[in-house]
Coordinates of C-alpha atoms in Angstrom, one line a residue:
Chain A
M14 CA 104.9 89.9 91.2
G15 CA 105.5 87.5 88.4
D16 CA 108.1 84.8 87.9
P17 CA 111.7 86.0 87.8
L18 CA 112.3 85.4 84.1
G19 CA 109.0 86.8 82.9
M20 CA 109.1 89.9 85.1
S21 CA 112.4 90.9 86.6
L22 CA 114.7 89.7 83.8
S23 CA 112.4 91.0 81.1
H24 CA 112.5 94.5 82.6
A25 CA 116.3 94.2 83.2
L26 CA 116.9 93.5 79.6
A27 CA 114.3 95.9 78.1
S28 CA 115.0 99.0 80.2
G29 CA 117.4 98.4 83.1
M30 CA 120.8 100.1 83.3
G31 CA 122.6 96.9 84.3
G32 CA 123.6 97.5 87.9
I33 CA 127.2 96.8 88.6
R34 CA 127.7 95.4 85.1
T35 CA 127.6 99.1 84.1
A36 CA 127.0 102.2 86.1
G37 CA 123.5 101.5 87.2
D38 CA 124.3 101.3 90.9
L39 CA 126.1 104.7 90.7
V40 CA 123.2 106.4 88.9
A41 CA 120.8 104.9 91.4
R42 CA 122.8 106.3 94.3
M43 CA 122.2 109.8 92.9
Q44 CA 118.4 109.1 92.5
L45 CA 118.4 108.3 96.2
R46 CA 119.4 112.0 96.6
K47 CA 116.3 113.0 94.5
M48 CA 118.1 113.5 91.2
R49 CA 116.0 112.8 88.2
L50 CA 117.4 110.2 85.7
A51 CA 119.0 112.7 83.2
E52 CA 120.6 114.8 85.9
A53 CA 121.8 111.7 87.8
K54 CA 123.4 110.3 84.6
E55 CA 125.1 113.6 83.8
Y56 CA 126.4 113.8 87.4
V57 CA 127.9 110.2 87.3
A58 CA 129.3 110.6 83.8
G59 CA 131.1 113.8 84.9
K60 CA 132.6 112.0 87.9
L61 CA 133.7 109.0 85.8
K62 CA 134.8 111.3 83.0
V63 CA 132.9 109.3 80.3
A64 CA 130.0 110.2 78.0
V65 CA 126.5 109.7 79.3
G66 CA 126.0 107.0 76.6
D67 CA 128.8 105.0 78.1
L68 CA 127.1 104.5 81.4
A69 CA 125.0 101.6 80.4
D70 CA 127.7 100.1 78.1
S71 CA 129.1 97.0 79.7
T72 CA 132.2 97.0 77.5
V73 CA 133.2 100.4 78.7
M74 CA 132.1 100.1 82.3
R75 CA 133.7 96.7 82.9
E76 CA 137.1 98.0 82.2
L77 CA 136.5 101.3 84.0
R78 CA 135.1 99.7 87.1
A79 CA 138.2 97.5 87.3
E80 CA 140.5 100.5 86.8
L81 CA 138.6 102.6 89.5
D82 CA 138.4 99.4 91.7
I83 CA 134.7 100.0 92.5
G84 CA 133.6 96.4 92.1
V85 CA 133.0 94.4 88.9
I86 CA 130.3 92.0 88.0
T87 CA 132.6 88.9 87.6
A88 CA 134.4 87.3 90.5
V89 CA 137.9 88.6 90.2
P90 CA 140.5 88.0 93.0
G91 CA 141.9 91.2 94.4
C92 CA 139.1 93.5 93.1
A93 CA 137.2 95.5 95.7
K94 CA 134.0 93.8 96.9
G95 CA 131.0 94.7 98.9
I96 CA 131.6 97.6 101.4
D97 CA 135.2 98.0 100.2
A98 CA 133.9 98.9 96.7
K99 CA 131.2 101.2 98.3
A100 CA 133.9 103.1 100.2
R101 CA 135.6 104.0 96.9
I102 CA 132.2 104.8 95.3
A103 CA 131.4 107.2 98.1
E104 CA 134.7 109.0 97.5
L105 CA 134.3 108.9 93.7
L106 CA 130.7 110.3 93.7
G107 CA 131.3 112.7 96.6
V108 CA 128.4 111.3 98.6
E109 CA 128.0 109.7 102.0
I110 CA 127.1 106.0 102.0
P111 CA 125.7 105.3 105.5
C112 CA 127.1 101.8 106.0
V113 CA 130.6 103.0 104.9
S114 CA 130.5 105.9 107.4
K115 CA 129.3 103.6 110.2
L116 CA 132.2 101.1 109.4
A117 CA 134.7 104.0 109.5
E118 CA 133.3 105.1 112.9
R119 CA 133.6 101.6 114.3
V120 CA 137.1 101.2 113.1
A121 CA 138.1 104.6 114.5
R122 CA 136.7 103.6 117.9
R123 CA 138.8 100.5 118.2
P124 CA 141.7 100.7 120.8
G125 CA 145.1 100.7 119.3
Chain B
M10 CA 93.9 95.5 56.4
G11 CA 96.8 94.2 58.5
S12 CA 96.6 92.4 61.8
I13 CA 98.6 92.5 65.0
T14 CA 99.0 89.7 67.4
T15 CA 99.0 91.1 71.0
R16 CA 97.5 90.2 74.3
M17 CA 94.6 90.9 76.5
G18 CA 95.0 92.3 80.1
D19 CA 94.9 88.7 81.4
G20 CA 97.8 87.7 79.2
Y21 CA 96.0 85.6 76.6
T22 CA 96.7 86.1 73.0
V23 CA 94.4 88.1 70.8
T24 CA 94.7 89.2 67.1
L25 CA 93.4 92.6 66.3
T26 CA 93.3 94.6 63.1
T27 CA 95.7 97.6 62.9
D28 CA 92.7 99.9 63.2
E29 CA 91.6 98.2 66.3
V30 CA 95.1 98.5 67.9
R31 CA 95.1 102.3 67.0
R32 CA 91.6 102.6 68.4
D33 CA 92.6 100.8 71.7
L34 CA 95.7 103.0 72.1
S35 CA 93.6 106.1 71.7
E36 CA 90.8 105.0 73.9
G37 CA 93.2 103.8 76.6
S38 CA 94.9 107.1 76.7
E39 CA 91.6 109.0 76.6
D40 CA 90.3 106.9 79.5
A41 CA 93.3 108.0 81.6
A42 CA 92.9 111.6 80.5
R43 CA 89.2 111.7 81.4
R44 CA 89.6 110.1 84.8
G45 CA 92.7 112.0 85.9
K46 CA 91.9 115.2 84.1
I47 CA 95.3 115.1 82.4
P48 CA 96.4 115.4 78.8
A49 CA 95.9 112.4 76.5
L50 CA 98.9 111.2 74.5
D51 CA 99.5 113.2 71.3
E52 CA 99.6 111.7 67.8
R53 CA 103.4 111.2 67.8
E54 CA 103.2 109.3 71.0
I55 CA 100.3 107.1 69.8
D56 CA 102.4 106.4 66.7
Y57 CA 105.3 105.3 68.8
L58 CA 103.2 102.9 70.8
F59 CA 101.6 101.6 67.6
D60 CA 105.1 100.8 66.2
L61 CA 105.9 99.1 69.5
F62 CA 102.9 96.8 69.2
D63 CA 103.3 96.3 65.4
S64 CA 106.7 94.8 65.9
P65 CA 106.6 91.1 65.4
R66 CA 109.6 90.7 67.7
R67 CA 109.2 88.7 70.9
I68 CA 111.2 91.2 73.0
V69 CA 111.6 94.9 72.6
G70 CA 113.9 97.4 74.5
V71 CA 114.4 101.1 75.0
Q72 CA 116.7 103.0 72.7
R73 CA 120.4 102.7 73.7
G74 CA 121.2 105.5 76.2
H75 CA 117.6 105.7 77.5
E76 CA 118.0 102.9 80.1
A77 CA 116.4 103.6 83.5
I78 CA 117.0 102.5 87.1
L79 CA 115.4 99.3 88.4
S80 CA 114.1 99.0 92.0
K81 CA 112.2 96.0 93.3
D82 CA 109.7 95.3 96.0
G83 CA 109.2 92.1 97.9
C84 CA 112.9 91.4 98.4
G85 CA 114.0 88.3 96.4
N86 CA 110.8 86.5 97.1
T87 CA 110.3 85.8 93.4
L88 CA 113.2 83.4 93.8
Y89 CA 112.6 81.7 97.2
S90 CA 108.9 82.2 98.0
A91 CA 105.9 80.3 96.9
Q92 CA 103.0 81.1 94.5
L93 CA 101.8 83.8 96.8
S94 CA 104.7 86.0 95.5
S95 CA 104.9 84.3 92.0
G96 CA 107.9 82.7 93.6
V97 CA 109.7 79.7 92.1
G98 CA 110.6 78.1 95.5
L99 CA 114.4 78.0 95.2
P100 CA 116.2 76.9 98.3
L101 CA 117.9 80.3 98.7
S102 CA 118.3 82.5 101.7
R103 CA 117.4 86.2 101.4
E104 CA 121.1 87.1 101.3
Q105 CA 121.7 84.7 98.5
A106 CA 118.7 86.0 96.6
I107 CA 119.8 89.6 97.0
R108 CA 123.3 88.8 95.7
T109 CA 121.8 86.9 92.8
F110 CA 119.8 89.9 91.8
E111 CA 122.9 92.1 92.1
R112 CA 125.5 89.9 90.4
A113 CA 123.5 87.6 88.1
F114 CA 120.5 89.7 87.1
G115 CA 122.2 93.2 86.9
F116 CA 119.7 95.0 89.1
D117 CA 120.6 98.6 89.9
T118 CA 119.2 98.6 93.5
F119 CA 117.7 96.0 95.7
E120 CA 115.9 95.6 99.0
L121 CA 115.8 93.4 102.0
G122 CA 112.3 92.4 103.2
H123 CA 110.6 89.6 105.1
T124 CA 108.3 87.1 103.5
D125 CA 105.5 88.5 105.8
Y126 CA 106.1 91.8 104.2
T127 CA 104.4 94.2 106.7
F128 CA 105.9 96.7 109.1
K129 CA 103.6 95.5 111.9
Q130 CA 104.6 91.9 111.4
V131 CA 108.3 92.4 111.3
K132 CA 108.6 94.5 114.5
P133 CA 108.9 91.4 116.8
I134 CA 111.8 90.1 114.6
V135 CA 113.6 93.4 114.1
A136 CA 116.9 92.0 115.4
L137 CA 116.9 89.4 112.7
E138 CA 116.0 92.1 110.1
Q139 CA 118.7 94.4 111.4
T140 CA 121.5 91.8 111.5
T141 CA 120.5 90.5 108.0
M142 CA 120.7 94.1 106.7
E143 CA 124.1 94.6 108.3
S144 CA 125.4 91.4 106.8
V145 CA 124.1 92.2 103.3
L146 CA 125.4 95.7 103.4
L147 CA 128.9 94.3 103.9
T148 CA 128.8 92.0 100.9
T149 CA 126.8 94.0 98.3
I150 CA 127.5 97.1 96.2
V151 CA 124.2 98.3 94.9
P152 CA 122.0 100.6 97.0
L153 CA 119.9 98.6 99.5
F154 CA 116.4 99.4 100.8
Y155 CA 114.5 97.8 103.6
G156 CA 111.0 97.2 102.3
A157 CA 107.6 96.3 103.7
M158 CA 103.9 97.4 103.4
P159 CA 102.1 99.7 105.8
N160 CA 99.1 97.3 105.4
L161 CA 96.6 99.2 107.6
G162 CA 94.1 96.3 107.2
L163 CA 96.2 94.3 109.7
Y164 CA 95.5 96.8 112.5
A165 CA 91.7 96.0 112.5
Q166 CA 90.1 93.2 114.4
P167 CA 90.5 90.2 114.3
D168 CA 94.1 90.7 113.1
G169 CA 94.8 93.9 115.1
P170 CA 93.6 95.8 118.1
F171 CA 91.2 98.3 116.6
P172 CA 87.5 98.1 115.6
N173 CA 87.1 97.0 112.0
P174 CA 85.8 99.7 109.7
S175 CA 84.7 97.1 107.2
E176 CA 82.2 95.8 109.8
L177 CA 81.2 99.3 111.1
L178 CA 80.4 100.9 107.7
P179 CA 77.7 98.3 106.7
E180 CA 76.1 99.0 110.0
G181 CA 75.9 102.7 109.2
K182 CA 78.5 103.6 111.9
V183 CA 80.3 106.0 109.8
D184 CA 81.8 108.1 112.6
E185 CA 83.0 105.0 114.4
A186 CA 84.5 103.6 111.2
R187 CA 86.4 106.9 110.7
Q188 CA 87.6 107.0 114.2
A189 CA 88.8 103.4 114.0
Q190 CA 90.8 104.3 110.9
E191 CA 92.4 107.3 112.5
V192 CA 93.6 105.4 115.6
A193 CA 94.8 102.6 113.4
A194 CA 96.7 105.0 111.1
E195 CA 98.4 106.5 114.1
A196 CA 99.6 103.1 115.2
C197 CA 100.7 102.3 111.7
R198 CA 102.6 105.5 111.5
R199 CA 104.5 104.7 114.7
D200 CA 105.4 101.2 113.5
I201 CA 106.8 102.5 110.2
V202 CA 108.9 105.2 111.9
W203 CA 110.1 102.7 114.5
M204 CA 111.2 100.2 111.8
G205 CA 112.7 103.0 109.8
E206 CA 114.8 104.2 112.7
K207 CA 116.0 100.6 113.3
M208 CA 117.1 100.3 109.7
A209 CA 118.8 103.7 109.8
E210 CA 120.9 102.3 112.7
T211 CA 122.2 99.5 110.3
G212 CA 123.3 101.9 107.6
A213 CA 120.7 100.9 105.1
D214 CA 120.6 103.2 102.1
G215 CA 116.8 103.4 101.8
F216 CA 113.4 102.5 103.1
N217 CA 110.6 101.3 100.8
L218 CA 107.0 101.8 101.7
D219 CA 105.4 99.3 99.3
T220 CA 101.7 99.1 98.2
T221 CA 101.0 102.4 100.1
A222 CA 97.3 103.3 100.5
A223 CA 96.1 99.7 99.9
A224 CA 93.6 100.4 102.6
G225 CA 92.8 103.9 101.4
D226 CA 93.3 107.4 102.5
A227 CA 94.0 106.7 106.2
E228 CA 96.9 104.4 105.2
F229 CA 98.2 107.1 102.8
L230 CA 98.2 109.6 105.6
A231 CA 100.1 107.3 107.9
A232 CA 102.7 106.7 105.2
L233 CA 103.1 110.4 104.4
Q234 CA 103.4 111.3 108.1
A235 CA 105.9 108.5 108.7
T236 CA 108.0 109.6 105.8
E237 CA 108.1 113.2 107.0
E238 CA 109.4 112.0 110.4
L239 CA 112.0 109.6 108.9
A240 CA 113.2 112.3 106.4
A241 CA 113.7 114.7 109.3
K242 CA 115.4 112.2 111.7
T243 CA 117.4 109.8 109.4
D244 CA 119.5 109.7 106.3
L245 CA 117.2 107.1 104.7
A246 CA 116.0 107.7 101.2
V247 CA 112.3 106.8 101.3
E248 CA 110.8 105.2 98.2
M249 CA 107.0 105.2 98.3
G250 CA 105.3 102.7 95.9
M251 CA 101.5 103.0 95.7
A252 CA 99.0 100.2 95.8
A253 CA 96.5 101.4 93.2
E254 CA 96.1 104.3 90.7
V255 CA 93.6 106.2 92.9
V256 CA 93.5 106.7 96.7
L257 CA 90.3 105.2 97.9
G258 CA 88.3 107.4 100.3
F259 CA 87.6 104.7 102.8
H260 CA 87.6 107.5 105.4
G261 CA 86.9 110.3 103.1
Q262 CA 87.8 113.3 105.1
L263 CA 91.5 113.0 105.8
E264 CA 93.9 115.7 104.6
Y265 CA 97.7 116.1 104.4
K266 CA 99.0 119.6 104.3
G267 CA 95.5 120.9 103.4
V268 CA 94.9 118.5 100.6
R269 CA 92.1 115.9 100.8
L270 CA 93.6 112.5 100.2
A271 CA 90.6 110.5 98.9
G272 CA 90.4 110.4 95.1
L273 CA 94.0 111.5 94.3
W274 CA 95.5 110.3 91.1
P275 CA 99.3 109.6 90.6
H276 CA 100.2 113.1 89.4
Q277 CA 98.5 114.5 92.5
Q278 CA 99.9 111.8 94.9
V279 CA 103.5 112.6 93.9
K280 CA 103.2 116.3 95.0
L281 CA 102.3 115.2 98.5
A282 CA 105.0 112.6 98.5
E283 CA 107.5 115.3 97.6
Q284 CA 106.3 117.5 100.5
A285 CA 106.7 114.6 102.9
G286 CA 110.3 114.0 101.9
V287 CA 110.0 111.0 99.6
A288 CA 113.1 110.4 97.4
I289 CA 111.6 108.1 94.8
F290 CA 107.9 107.8 94.0
G291 CA 106.2 104.7 92.5
P292 CA 103.0 105.4 90.7
V293 CA 100.6 102.6 90.0
V294 CA 98.2 102.2 87.1
N295 CA 95.9 99.2 87.3
T296 CA 95.6 96.8 84.4
N297 CA 92.1 96.1 83.1
T298 CA 92.0 92.3 82.2
R299 CA 89.0 92.8 79.8
K300 CA 90.9 95.3 77.7
S301 CA 93.9 94.7 75.3
T302 CA 97.5 95.3 76.2
P303 CA 97.7 98.3 73.8
W304 CA 94.7 99.8 75.7
N305 CA 96.3 99.2 79.0
V306 CA 99.8 100.3 78.0
A307 CA 98.5 103.6 76.5
R308 CA 96.5 104.2 79.6
A309 CA 99.4 103.5 81.9
S310 CA 101.8 105.7 79.8
T311 CA 99.3 108.6 80.0
F312 CA 99.1 108.5 83.8
V313 CA 102.8 108.0 84.3
K314 CA 103.7 110.8 81.9
A315 CA 101.5 113.2 83.8
C316 CA 103.0 112.0 87.1
S317 CA 106.6 112.4 85.7
E318 CA 105.9 115.9 84.4
A319 CA 104.4 116.9 87.7
A320 CA 107.3 115.5 89.8
S321 CA 110.6 117.0 90.9
I322 CA 111.8 113.6 92.3
P323 CA 112.5 110.4 90.4
I324 CA 109.6 108.3 89.3
H325 CA 109.8 104.5 89.4
A326 CA 106.6 103.3 87.8
N327 CA 105.2 100.0 89.1
V328 CA 105.3 97.3 86.4
G329 CA 104.6 94.1 88.2
M330 CA 101.8 91.6 87.5
G331 CA 98.6 93.5 86.8
V332 CA 99.9 97.1 86.9
G333 CA 101.6 99.5 84.5
G334 CA 100.1 97.8 81.4
V335 CA 101.6 94.4 82.4
P336 CA 99.1 91.6 82.1
M337 CA 97.5 90.1 85.2
F338 CA 99.2 86.7 85.0
E339 CA 101.8 85.1 87.3
V340 CA 103.9 83.8 84.4
P341 CA 103.9 87.1 82.4
P342 CA 104.7 86.9 78.7
P343 CA 108.0 88.8 77.9
D344 CA 106.5 90.4 74.8
A345 CA 103.9 92.3 76.7
V346 CA 106.2 92.9 79.7
T347 CA 108.9 94.4 77.6
Q348 CA 106.4 96.5 75.6
A349 CA 105.1 98.0 78.8
S350 CA 108.6 98.5 80.1
V351 CA 109.6 100.4 77.0
A352 CA 106.4 102.5 76.9
L353 CA 106.7 103.7 80.5
V354 CA 110.3 104.8 80.0
E355 CA 110.1 106.2 76.5
I356 CA 106.6 107.8 76.6
G357 CA 105.9 107.9 80.3
K358 CA 109.3 109.4 80.9
A359 CA 109.8 107.3 84.1
D360 CA 113.2 107.6 85.7
G361 CA 113.0 103.9 86.7
L362 CA 110.8 100.9 87.1

């Protein structure tokens, strides 16, 4: 509760990792698997082969996300988007993303 | 003697002496320690918070490298809803709002939820909720939860089918009031599980039980039991956000795994949440509008720190209007919001907000 600038954006700037501007979504995926913040950051940094301190650095992560093709914050033609990016993220992090698995099952079931 | 301009718990500006700010920080922390039977903040932590409030800057932030994960309740209602959700009434669909939070606001996770944010209320429109979730999952990258409230109050007459304990208790019908809560909690548990299973079918990443235990210990029991079932049956990561700092004993005798639920504080609540299978726990610390923001932030930091130390799962402290040291005002001042944000991550050791 609270207007978007006063509440959501204030927290995002004060404390947030930055979502797909950085590696926030990737660290969050490991928290879904019950990893605490420090452990989740270490895990993701290891998979990305970067320092933990780079994970919330948009100048590092913008380039790296493009290189890995896991979705970037700006609208770039040809870059993976939506579930396409999540399929690569599942592979990169070595985790199952349910909607990606469901899509793969549906595609596999199609005749021909 | 120097002075510090800060705010009261209702958001209004107040100027305090430096001694008064230090006193409020200590007293806020000691209040949490006394009520929760947990350690108060030490001198180094109080010094950190003092420096935070002594800063004349309008916005503060965590140290680089200490950033935490953001999750959010209420879907994107702050964008498209009305004043009931502090919403600004933008003509946006839920899908547009979710993508705005992901791509424009840099949120780490997000959730889909209906404006009538209650499991019981969304059951009749589950097909709409499922197809919207399926659609959003195709177009977004961040982890997506489906969120709603257990809202046990809506199971009592006249809104629901069961006798109303709020009417029975004043009549001295304690046993009847307890029985009414037990049957309502069982119906609530079934509704949460049913919605969870429907969302698991869509491939949602998580399931957010928001404002858990708003109606007290019976609601907390329903949420814990539902989580246990969903954790066993589905791949959903369950986030459990609480409604208040202490579980009200509206029933008074209910237990989960041998622990009485009434009167539990955040560091005790999280242990039961873990046993139920919760992936992310959201502790609440209520803001006292008659106290200063330093008092409230120190108090919230003390509770959240104890909860974080007790936990083995990630902690996302609630920091919306009127909780977590944030003033109770629908247009919250960024100075106080960012001070609370920093304190709960740096001192409370929250894994997220």
